[in-house]
Each structure stands twice: as structure tokens, then as C-alpha cells.
């Protein structure tokens, strides 16, 4: 149980930014193995642009997600702009009217993010993309919300589900994105997007826990 | 990395500044710094746009011009432009007759174009698309929808641009461009890797003395890595991939486009073309027109691509129409 | 050596075969396999010819065409054509009005042209010459006659070709071409060496992280080897060599030509051009027209050259005239 | 004293060809130090073309020199075509009417070769070019002819003069050709043309000795 104030959400966003910045090189390495090595750079660019523009402004959680999503979407091309842009703006859409955000509310926001993502990508669980991280995280959080679980417990479960989802991509063969060209050769390493998605969800969870 | 640049993070913006100044007779800037438009677009025509990552010069901005693309969205190096840029390109090119967005089959471009089309619709601009998938090596024929777009895109722009210039309506422009790409097959051979300026080292390897058949424009792995061969054998290998796939047959009239990947000396492209031409002639395939040069590159990769397009009367007329852009000038 | 070729000893002949086929709308073969002529040369004009070693595409054959050179003598890679080829080019281009041979200052070319002129005279063909020496880095100003010809030759051909096309007599064509080159200064910066196909390894070295300022088109050593710099600093270095030598001054109207040396991605040339343009603008020098691209290369060398030509009314009119060749198409 | 029959000169030409062929790589290396490394290739191409076309034909010394010179001149561009073309055709011009070729005759032929060369190049002794090899060889052979020296002795003296001339280029600064761009930096290595000229003269002398 518990909630946090939507209006207090700025530190959560900044924590997400820091998560990406700290892992820029690592994400590049992961992408380098079966992709083109630019995932850390792409993500860092968008998230840092957001930080530059908003670190001195006041904003809430949904609002911050919307601004970050918009920046990705309109200033970061490649796949990351539309992918994370859609996820983050989808979350913001679902959350903009909340004053307080509980477990079920957060689950609803994430669920809408996933839905918006699936509007533009065909990838399903098992295709070695960030869907493998995001989808189980949504499921676990939804279940926790329905079961009325404690917020911290729910967030820890979501983090675990995201990490497990990320790790599951290791044994998969990529079906979408650059690495899909490799077929069987893509097996054996993590998916870069699944990795960054886990970093973002973990940072978000940690940030929310500090507000509770 | 022996490169001419300042901060690699702004190389695309700096490149665009130089490009716009050097070609101020053909192109001009727009409000979106990542959208370039053609100068003096004739009134009342269907808009033709494209977009793609940078590092493929002349593609993509190099095909913005007369009887070609009216506006082009520009991405980071080897990375799709934003949905916003595709949207703004469409808005700039729209004259109420709709816009044909002719782009290449890459997941980022697909996503961004898909969103741009949706947003354009909301803004009252009709955008229809053709997605180029001429690269035979990137997927089997029964999964043509998965194939990448490569140098065949140049012919798609040539045809689509000419059709719009001749007054075709949106559906006619889309149909002509779609026919162009449906009639087109390509394959590339990579001899050296390329290095993204911001990364600083090649992110794939082609060992000296080997070559990668079917490589993509971003170093996407091809069909086969084999020993470096003579131009004669390379030509045969390329023709053997491209010709049976369509298939091009005796009596067909075709356009042949041989493009360098960036760092291969142009004289070698002519050596390769000579071998290709001999093989096509042997098969009774008639070359109506040949383009040989650096039409679609990958930074400083060495290697070349072969593209063949089968002509009919409409395509021939559209291919033969004059054009004026940085990358393609035709009298 | 990752190159597309068959037997390196016949690469030039094979290249020419491909070139002639690909550009059969612009050029055609002659009896001498090492002489290419323009198609449909207008009647009654002064002939304009050039010639030089291969490996510099588009130079030299790439400038054979309408309002440019009427015939071009083709040498081995980085080696002057034979006297016979220069002679045959002159014969092909002569229409009784004489021939202007516009070539570059290299000892082989000087010797072969000298002999060709002598032989042409015996055969009743008047050949006058202009020898390009625009490369500032190759000798001090008081020994201008020792300087090499580099990318400035493209502007010399443009001007000479246009003057002949406009009906200038031999002396007028020679005078215009001579003025063009006298008004032109160039400098190159090399970032990587190049390898002759028949040799198989680079015959000079440019260490990674360094650059050679003033390098020649065959790797001739320059003024200075220094640390690899940003595009901004390279531009300044080039401008500082070229501008004071002529000197180009505030109020001057100029043509700027930035050419890649072969393997430098074209996007980087635009980055460099943007910096050059800023420096010229600061000095009050007005750019009438800019050419940016691979106009005069050295196989797969990386690097670029800067060429500046001061215009007067005559040169402006001649530069602005349309032209159609493989290397230079201008509407 | 002594002579050889002009008509018997074919083996001399073939020996000159072999001299160049055997030293193709070496000449490339020498040229590579202060030139562009193609001297061995240029020379080999012309001389081998001659071999291909004439090895199964009958020809004499002057005739062979003329054919070799013509091939260089009309089929080999660069500097070597006109330079060696002029030298060899100059020698042939001066020798075409001889039946027997004595020391003085050979000297006259070489002298005319040098004269024709100097029609198109400005280089003098001391400028680090093949003139440094050719010019002393001519002088020595002329003197030997005037002194009525024995043919073998005269040829050995000529070989020595040529070798000394070639070696003298080592300490010179190049004034003509590509290496002249290097100024002082051209000092310390042999000149490529001087080296090939020495090879040609030596092979010619050795070939003639076998005919005596
Ligand atoms: N079509 C797609 N559907 C779903 N996810 C995708 C798709 N394409 C790429 N991704 C995700 O994006 C990640 C790669 O991102 P990034 O390296 O930034 O872009 P790019 O592949 O354009 O270089 C992949 O690891 C994958 O998770
Ligand atoms: N202008 C000249 N005068 C005299 N000899 C020259 C001249 N230019 C070149 N040479 C001779 O030619 C040699 C180089 O020949 P080569 O390497 O075949 O031609 P290139 O210099 O065109 O590559 C030099 O070593 C020199 O002896
Ligand atoms: Mg990537
Ligand atoms: Mg990428
Ligand atoms: Mg040479
Ligand atoms: Mg040489």
C-alpha cells in the first residue's frame, strides 16, 4: 500500500537520467556485440538533453515523463526516439490526471506505455527486445496492484521481473532490429534495449521508493 | 581515425551548414534544422520526400532537387531521422496534393515514418509511403518485406520524383515508385569496415584478403565471407545473386547502377562495371542506361553495390527525365 | 590491399572500357585506346585537350565533355600519358583552329607534351599549352614555375572549355585558361597514404594521428607534418596558405573548390567547407560559386584540397556556363 | 680494339631487358625512398613489352634499340617513355648505318642518345638524375675510343664510370623529377633513374663482351 505525489516526481526522473548516463559505455558495449554499438550514445543523448533543459525547472512525474518522451521522440531519431518516446509519453498520458500515484496507478501507466509501444513495433515477448523487460514488469506490477501489495514490495518484485526479463533475452534469437540480421548468431548475449529498459525501470522504482 | 571533423556529436549539423551553402542554387534550409527542401518547387505538384541516416552521401540530402525529392529528413550518422523531421518534411512538401514518402526498410525509419504519417494525418496532410527493399542478400525472396533498402532507393527517387514532376497524382506517384522498387534488385560487397566518428573504431571487421558478400550499408552481415576475388569473379558473384532473384531475363531492358561504398577509387567501379556489363550482355539483358559512381555510400567503407532495375515504357521515360540535385545531375 | 581489380597491369584499359560504356552519351573511343574524345563536338571550334595519369578520377577523362575538354590522353596510374597519346588527342580535337593543351606541371607530362607539340607541328596541327601550377605548397612563390598543378586544373578546364565553346580563337582560349590558373591557388592536406594497385603497399606513410599539410596528388611530401587537427583548424591552415599567396583580398569575388582525395567521406568535405566559408566571409572575400566533392582524387587517399580562384567578369561568365561531363555537370 | 656485328646485337638487347626485369623490385625500392616507387614497374613494363614482341624475331643492335625506344616512347608514358625513348632512339639513329660497331662507334651512339635526352630535359651532371650515370659513361667510352683502347677494357671502364656516376647521386640533392620536391631531404639515397641507367649500360657492356 501507499502512494507518492505526482507533483513530487522530479527526483524520479533525474534518477532515470542518471541510470542511463552511468551506463552509457556499458550499453554501447552490449549493443556492440550484436548491434551497431550506439545504444548507449543514443540513450544518453536524449536523456541528457532532458536533464539540461529541465534540471532547473519544477515538474511532476507524469509531466516529466511527457517532456522526456517528447524530446526522445522529436529530437532523437533511430529506433530509440520512437520506442522510448512512445513508452514514456504513453505512461504520461495515462498518469497526467493522477494526484497521487499508487501501485495500481503506476501499473496502469506502464501498461499504457507498453500499449503505445506495440502500436509501432511488432515485437512480442521472446523476440529479444526491450519488450522482454517491459512486459513482465507490467504484469508483475499489475498483479501486485490487484493484490493490494505493499508499494516497496511491489517495486522490488517489478525490478526482479525486469531483471529476469532482461536476462531471458540472452538465450533468445533476435527477431527485430539490427541484431535480427544475425539469426542464430545473435544468441548468447543480452539485448541492448532490454538492458536499458531494465536500467530505466530499476532507477524509476528506486526513485519512487525514496518518495514513499 | 583519420577524419575531418570537429565535435563528432555535431558533425551532421555542421555538414548540413556546408551542404546548404555549397548548393544554395538547388536546396534551402527550412524551420526544422534537420529538414532540407528543394529550391523553387513547381507549384501544384505532389510532394516527394525521403529521409534516412547520415553518412551515406549523396544519400539522402543529395537527392533533394529538381525532379527528385522536394524535401529530405536528415538523421544522425547511420540512424533514422526523427518522426518530427519526417513530419516536417511532409509539411514542407505538401501543396494540398499529398506527399509520397519514399524511404528504405530499416526498423528505425519504419517506426519514425509510421508515426509521422499518423501525425501528418492529424495535421491534414495525406502521406503515402513506399518502402524500398531491393537488397536481395538481406532476406530470402519469400520474406521480401524484410529486405533492406539500399542503392535501389536512388532509382525509386528518380522515378517517383519524375512522376510527380510530370503531374502524376499521389496514387500515380506511389504506384510508379512502388513499381520502380519492385522491379529493382541489389547486392553489395564490402571490402573494409567503416568507423562512426563518435565511436572511433570500426564496429565490425572485414579481414584483409577477404570480402563480405551481401553486406549492408551499416555493415549488416551478408550472406558469406570469402576470399577477396578478382573484379571478374566479384561481378559474377553479384550478377548471380541479383539476376535470378527478380529474375532478369534475355530481352529485358534494364538500368544498371554500380555504386561505390565510399572509399573505393572510382576507377575500380568502372573495372567492375565493365565485367558486369559483359555478363549481362551474355545473358541477352540490354542496358538502357548505366550509373557508375558514388551514389549511396557508407562513410569510408570500401566495396561496391550492384543494382539492376527492369524497365517498361513508363519507367524508361521517368528514368530519362532530366534531374538536378547534388547527387544526381542528368541532362 | 582491398581493391576491386583484375590484373593490375591492365587496370587502366579495363577502367576505360567501363567508362566508355557507362558514359556513351558523353564520350567515345578513338583509334588510340588511350585517347577519349567528347561526343558531338561542335564544329569549327578551337580544340581543348588535357591528359594525365590515372587514379585521379574524375580527373582526367571525367572532364571530357560538353563545354569542357574535347579529348583527353590517359596515362597509367599516377604516370603521364605517352607523347603519342597527347599527339593523338590533339589530332582528334583539331578542326583547323588549333588546339589548347591544358595540363598539369609534372616532369613526365612536361616532357610528353613538349614532344607531342613538336610532333603535332610536323603534322600541321598547332598546339599551344597552359601548364597548371596552382599548388602553393610545392614551391615558393618566386619559383611559381616549379609548382605542381592540382585541383585548380578543373577550373582551368572549365574556363578554357567554355571559352572555346563560346567561339574564342586559340590565343583567346589560351589567354583565358592562363588567366584562370594565374588567378588560382590550391593546397592539400593528406590524412592517409594511397597504394598503387601494381605495387601493393603504400609507398609513403602518414602516421595515424598526424596529417601532412601541402601533400601532392601522388603523395609528394608537403610543407609540414603535424598532429591531426579539427576541421576548424585544418580550414584555417589551408586558408592561411592559399589566401596570402595570391593574395585574395576583401572585396574579391572567388570560386571555391573543396575536393576530397578519394576516401574521405563526402560529409566531411562539407564540414570543412563550412569552416573555410566562415574564414573567407570574415576576410570579406565573396564566394560566387562553390564546388564541394570528389573532383580530383588520389586513389584511396584520405584528405582534401582547397582551391580558390579570383574572378573577373570574363571568368565569371565562363565558370557559370553549363557543362556536361562525368566529373562536372552544371546546369 | 675489336668490333661486333651490328646484325648480331639481339642478345645484347635481351640482356638489357633481363637486367631491368631482374631489378624490377630493387628499382621500385630505390624510387620509393624519395620518389613514388614505380620506377621498376615503369621500366619493366616497357622492356618486357619489347621482349614479348621481339624475342622471336631477328634484329640487329641499332634496330633493336630503335624498336625498344619506340615502344617506350609510344606506349610507356611517365618520364621513362620520353627519357629512355629519346636515349635509345638517339643511339639507334647514330648507329643504324654501322655494319661493325667498334668502341668509338658505340661512344658516338651513346653520345647521340645523351644529346637527344638533353633536348627534352634540362638536367645536368650533378642534378641527381640518370644524366649522372650516362654522361660519365659517354665521356669514358669516347676517350677510350680515341685512345684506341681494347674493347673489353673500354667496356669495363665504362661500367665503372657508370657505377661511379650512379653512386655519386647518393650525396646529391635532386633538382629535377619528383624527388626534387624534397630538397635537402633527397640527399642520402641513390637516384632511381641513375640506378636503372647503370643497370642498362652494364648489361649492354656485358652483352657486347660476349659477342667479342
Ligand atoms: N523493430 C523493433 N522492435 C522492437 N525493439 C526494437 C526494434 N528495433 C530495435 N529495437 C530495440 O532497440 C535496441 C537497439 O537500440 P539502438 O542501438 O539504440 O538502435 P539501433 O538498432 O537503431 O542502432 C534493440 O536492442 C532492441 O531492444
Ligand atoms: N625532369 C627530369 N630530368 C631528368 N631526369 C628525370 C626527370 N624526371 C625524372 N627523371 C629521372 O627519372 C627517374 C624517375 O623515374 P620514374 O620513377 O620511372 O618516373 P616518375 O618520377 O614519373 O615516377 C628519376 O630518378 C630521374 O633519374
Ligand atoms: Mg544500435
Ligand atoms: Mg544505430
Ligand atoms: Mg611515377
Ligand atoms: Mg617514380
mmCIF file of C-alpha atoms in Angstrom, chain C residues 9 34 76-84 105-109 111-112 114-115 118-119 138 146-148 196 198-199 203 218 220-222, chain D residues 24 32 35-38 41-42 45 71-79 81-83 86 89 119-122 175-178 181-182 185:
data_model
loop_
_atom_site.group_PDB
_atom_site.id
_atom_site.type_symbol
_atom_site.label_atom_id
_atom_site.label_comp_id
_atom_site.label_asym_id
_atom_site.label_seq_id
_atom_site.Cartn_x
_atom_site.Cartn_y
_atom_site.Cartn_z
ATOM 1 C CA UNK C 9 48.844 -4.092 -65.183
ATOM 2 C CA UNK C 34 44.448 5.801 -74.570
ATOM 3 C CA UNK C 76 48.986 4.678 -66.382
ATOM 4 C CA UNK C 77 48.188 5.142 -62.716
ATOM 5 C CA UNK C 78 49.981 8.239 -61.463
ATOM 6 C CA UNK C 79 52.055 8.380 -64.646
ATOM 7 C CA UNK C 80 51.947 10.745 -67.610
ATOM 8 C CA UNK C 81 50.295 9.588 -70.841
ATOM 9 C CA UNK C 82 52.635 8.940 -73.757
ATOM 10 C CA UNK C 83 53.641 11.714 -76.129
ATOM 11 C CA UNK C 84 51.792 9.693 -78.736
ATOM 12 C CA UNK C 105 53.094 20.729 -64.148
ATOM 13 C CA UNK C 106 54.701 17.309 -63.697
ATOM 14 C CA UNK C 107 58.012 16.428 -65.266
ATOM 15 C CA UNK C 108 56.634 13.472 -67.230
ATOM 16 C CA UNK C 109 53.734 15.483 -68.577
ATOM 17 C CA UNK C 111 58.312 16.037 -71.480
ATOM 18 C CA UNK C 112 55.496 14.198 -73.211
ATOM 19 C CA UNK C 114 56.784 19.005 -75.313
ATOM 20 C CA UNK C 115 57.366 16.117 -77.704
ATOM 21 C CA UNK C 118 56.797 19.172 -81.729
ATOM 22 C CA UNK C 119 55.285 16.162 -83.485
ATOM 23 C CA UNK C 138 55.034 22.722 -53.887
ATOM 24 C CA UNK C 146 58.069 24.770 -60.285
ATOM 25 C CA UNK C 147 54.693 24.407 -58.635
ATOM 26 C CA UNK C 148 52.538 21.381 -59.365
ATOM 27 C CA UNK C 196 49.230 1.766 -56.366
ATOM 28 C CA UNK C 198 50.509 -2.873 -59.007
ATOM 29 C CA UNK C 199 52.732 -2.074 -56.035
ATOM 30 C CA UNK C 203 54.817 3.995 -50.843
ATOM 31 C CA UNK C 218 50.903 11.371 -55.652
ATOM 32 C CA UNK C 220 54.635 14.216 -52.804
ATOM 33 C CA UNK C 221 55.784 15.489 -49.421
ATOM 34 C CA UNK C 222 54.245 18.713 -48.226
ATOM 35 C CA UNK D 24 62.255 -4.509 -61.065
ATOM 36 C CA UNK D 32 60.214 4.539 -53.194
ATOM 37 C CA UNK D 35 60.122 9.150 -55.429
ATOM 38 C CA UNK D 36 56.839 7.359 -55.906
ATOM 39 C CA UNK D 37 58.113 3.814 -56.083
ATOM 40 C CA UNK D 38 57.066 2.998 -59.619
ATOM 41 C CA UNK D 41 57.352 -1.148 -62.738
ATOM 42 C CA UNK D 42 57.592 1.505 -65.446
ATOM 43 C CA UNK D 45 56.684 -2.835 -68.457
ATOM 44 C CA UNK D 71 57.881 1.191 -77.578
ATOM 45 C CA UNK D 72 58.960 3.222 -74.577
ATOM 46 C CA UNK D 73 58.130 6.408 -76.325
ATOM 47 C CA UNK D 74 54.716 5.496 -77.707
ATOM 48 C CA UNK D 75 53.495 3.031 -75.114
ATOM 49 C CA UNK D 76 55.149 3.989 -71.856
ATOM 50 C CA UNK D 77 54.176 7.341 -70.506
ATOM 51 C CA UNK D 78 55.534 8.944 -67.388
ATOM 52 C CA UNK D 79 59.055 10.266 -67.613
ATOM 53 C CA UNK D 81 58.926 6.832 -72.010
ATOM 54 C CA UNK D 82 60.324 10.101 -73.300
ATOM 55 C CA UNK D 83 63.612 9.844 -71.395
ATOM 56 C CA UNK D 86 64.902 9.557 -76.605
ATOM 57 C CA UNK D 89 66.244 6.128 -80.374
ATOM 58 C CA UNK D 119 66.591 18.065 -75.903
ATOM 59 C CA UNK D 120 63.740 17.393 -73.505
ATOM 60 C CA UNK D 121 65.320 17.549 -70.054
ATOM 61 C CA UNK D 122 67.321 20.340 -68.537
ATOM 62 C CA UNK D 175 66.927 19.184 -58.877
ATOM 63 C CA UNK D 176 64.515 17.524 -61.308
ATOM 64 C CA UNK D 177 61.724 14.962 -61.197
ATOM 65 C CA UNK D 178 59.578 14.042 -58.254
ATOM 66 C CA UNK D 181 60.286 18.428 -54.247
ATOM 67 C CA UNK D 182 62.163 17.075 -51.239
ATOM 68 C CA UNK D 185 65.618 15.639 -47.767
#
